[in-house]
Amino acid sequence: MRIDPNMSMDEVMKRWPASIAVLIRHGMHCVGCHIAPFHSIAEACRDHRIDEADFLKSLERAVAGGPVSRPDAPPASPGDARR
């Protein structure tokens, strides 16, 4: 799945609700933000000082049903899934 960095944050959240967890984990409070319909992914990453390529990878994993992690979180160990 390829997500266009020019899509608005609002469109991303509406099209793929799983993306909201990625935004929250990156410290982006776009849910309910009045700018979200006008703010592109690229602009939001720039304004929040988030690496766009890493953010897009996280979004793509989330919308594909993969694990979502914070950018500063340590890698999950196999035992974490059983907790």
PDB file of C-alpha atoms in Angstrom:
ATOM      1  CA  MET A   1       0.000   0.000   0.000  1.00  0.00           C
ATOM      2  CA  ARG A   2       1.315   3.409  -0.938  1.00  0.00           C
ATOM      3  CA  ILE A   3       0.167   6.455   0.994  1.00  0.00           C
ATOM      4  CA  ASP A   4       0.643   9.808  -0.738  1.00  0.00           C
ATOM      5  CA  PRO A   5       2.427  12.368   1.473  1.00  0.00           C
ATOM      6  CA  ASN A   6       0.257  15.065  -0.116  1.00  0.00           C
ATOM      7  CA  MET A   7      -2.927  13.556   1.347  1.00  0.00           C
ATOM      8  CA  SER A   8      -4.522  15.562   4.114  1.00  0.00           C
ATOM      9  CA  MET A   9      -4.248  14.224   7.640  1.00  0.00           C
ATOM     10  CA  ASP A  10      -8.046  14.231   7.817  1.00  0.00           C
ATOM     11  CA  GLU A  11      -8.324  12.074   4.689  1.00  0.00           C
ATOM     12  CA  VAL A  12      -5.786   9.594   6.052  1.00  0.00           C
ATOM     13  CA  MET A  13      -7.652   9.238   9.361  1.00  0.00           C
ATOM     14  CA  LYS A  14     -11.027   8.845   7.638  1.00  0.00           C
ATOM     15  CA  ARG A  15      -9.807   6.366   5.023  1.00  0.00           C
ATOM     16  CA  TRP A  16      -7.681   4.310   7.440  1.00  0.00           C
ATOM     17  CA  PRO A  17      -8.795   4.614  11.082  1.00  0.00           C
ATOM     18  CA  ALA A  18      -5.835   2.416  12.112  1.00  0.00           C
ATOM     19  CA  SER A  19      -3.628   5.390  11.204  1.00  0.00           C
ATOM     20  CA  ILE A  20      -4.835   7.273  14.287  1.00  0.00           C
ATOM     21  CA  ALA A  21      -2.725   5.060  16.550  1.00  0.00           C
ATOM     22  CA  VAL A  22       0.362   5.991  14.509  1.00  0.00           C
ATOM     23  CA  LEU A  23      -0.375   9.693  14.852  1.00  0.00           C
ATOM     24  CA  ILE A  24      -0.843   9.421  18.598  1.00  0.00           C
ATOM     25  CA  ARG A  25       2.335   7.381  19.039  1.00  0.00           C
ATOM     26  CA  HIS A  26       4.264  10.074  17.170  1.00  0.00           C
ATOM     27  CA  GLY A  27       2.830  12.805  19.404  1.00  0.00           C
ATOM     28  CA  MET A  28       0.630  14.234  16.664  1.00  0.00           C
ATOM     29  CA  HIS A  29      -2.756  15.351  17.944  1.00  0.00           C
ATOM     30  CA  CYS A  30      -4.472  15.584  14.575  1.00  0.00           C
ATOM     31  CA  VAL A  31      -7.696  13.918  15.711  1.00  0.00           C
ATOM     32  CA  GLY A  32     -10.215  16.733  15.985  1.00  0.00           C
ATOM     33  CA  CYS A  33      -7.693  19.378  14.935  1.00  0.00           C
ATOM     34  CA  HIS A  34      -9.249  22.116  12.802  1.00  0.00           C
ATOM     35  CA  ILE A  35      -6.146  22.124  10.556  1.00  0.00           C
ATOM     36  CA  ALA A  36      -6.258  18.361   9.762  1.00  0.00           C
ATOM     37  CA  PRO A  37      -8.434  18.774   6.629  1.00  0.00           C
ATOM     38  CA  PHE A  38      -5.877  21.206   5.183  1.00  0.00           C
ATOM     39  CA  HIS A  39      -2.590  19.806   6.542  1.00  0.00           C
ATOM     40  CA  SER A  40      -0.817  17.253   4.366  1.00  0.00           C
ATOM     41  CA  ILE A  41       1.204  14.374   5.782  1.00  0.00           C
ATOM     42  CA  ALA A  42       4.380  16.061   4.527  1.00  0.00           C
ATOM     43  CA  GLU A  43       3.472  19.374   6.171  1.00  0.00           C
ATOM     44  CA  ALA A  44       2.506  17.706   9.450  1.00  0.00           C
ATOM     45  CA  CYS A  45       5.784  15.787   9.552  1.00  0.00           C
ATOM     46  CA  ARG A  46       7.736  18.954   8.863  1.00  0.00           C
ATOM     47  CA  ASP A  47       5.840  20.972  11.471  1.00  0.00           C
ATOM     48  CA  HIS A  48       6.159  18.236  14.122  1.00  0.00           C
ATOM     49  CA  ARG A  49       9.816  17.514  13.210  1.00  0.00           C
ATOM     50  CA  ILE A  50       9.069  13.880  12.375  1.00  0.00           C
ATOM     51  CA  ASP A  51      11.005  11.971   9.738  1.00  0.00           C
ATOM     52  CA  GLU A  52       8.539  11.692   6.860  1.00  0.00           C
ATOM     53  CA  ALA A  53       9.890   8.411   5.441  1.00  0.00           C
ATOM     54  CA  ASP A  54       9.727   6.663   8.834  1.00  0.00           C
ATOM     55  CA  PHE A  55       6.272   8.074   9.489  1.00  0.00           C
ATOM     56  CA  LEU A  56       4.991   6.850   6.123  1.00  0.00           C
ATOM     57  CA  LYS A  57       6.392   3.377   6.807  1.00  0.00           C
ATOM     58  CA  SER A  58       4.575   3.331  10.152  1.00  0.00           C
ATOM     59  CA  LEU A  59       1.346   4.430   8.479  1.00  0.00           C
ATOM     60  CA  GLU A  60       1.651   1.786   5.786  1.00  0.00           C
ATOM     61  CA  ARG A  61       2.267  -0.945   8.391  1.00  0.00           C
ATOM     62  CA  ALA A  62      -0.753   0.192  10.381  1.00  0.00           C
ATOM     63  CA  VAL A  63      -3.160   0.291   7.453  1.00  0.00           C
ATOM     64  CA  ALA A  64      -1.892  -3.127   6.325  1.00  0.00           C
ATOM     65  CA  GLY A  65      -2.670  -4.516   9.767  1.00  0.00           C
ATOM     66  CA  GLY A  66       0.895  -4.696  11.016  1.00  0.00           C
ATOM     67  CA  PRO A  67       2.276  -3.652  14.406  1.00  0.00           C
ATOM     68  CA  VAL A  68       2.453   0.027  15.260  1.00  0.00           C
ATOM     69  CA  SER A  69       5.277   1.300  17.436  1.00  0.00           C
ATOM     70  CA  ARG A  70       6.496   4.620  18.741  1.00  0.00           C
ATOM     71  CA  PRO A  71       9.584   5.975  16.999  1.00  0.00           C
ATOM     72  CA  ASP A  72      11.527   5.926  20.313  1.00  0.00           C
ATOM     73  CA  ALA A  73      10.205   2.579  21.574  1.00  0.00           C
ATOM     74  CA  PRO A  74      12.560  -0.378  21.817  1.00  0.00           C
ATOM     75  CA  PRO A  75      11.865  -3.223  19.391  1.00  0.00           C
ATOM     76  CA  ALA A  76       9.227  -5.646  20.621  1.00  0.00           C
ATOM     77  CA  SER A  77      10.445  -9.002  21.827  1.00  0.00           C
ATOM     78  CA  PRO A  78       8.555 -12.188  20.873  1.00  0.00           C
ATOM     79  CA  GLY A  79       7.271 -12.569  24.459  1.00  0.00           C
ATOM     80  CA  ASP A  80       5.564  -9.150  24.389  1.00  0.00           C
ATOM     81  CA  ALA A  81       2.698 -10.450  22.259  1.00  0.00           C
ATOM     82  CA  ARG A  82       1.660 -12.903  24.972  1.00  0.00           C
ATOM     83  CA  ARG A  83       1.329 -10.266  27.703  1.00  0.00           C
TER      84      ARG A  83
END
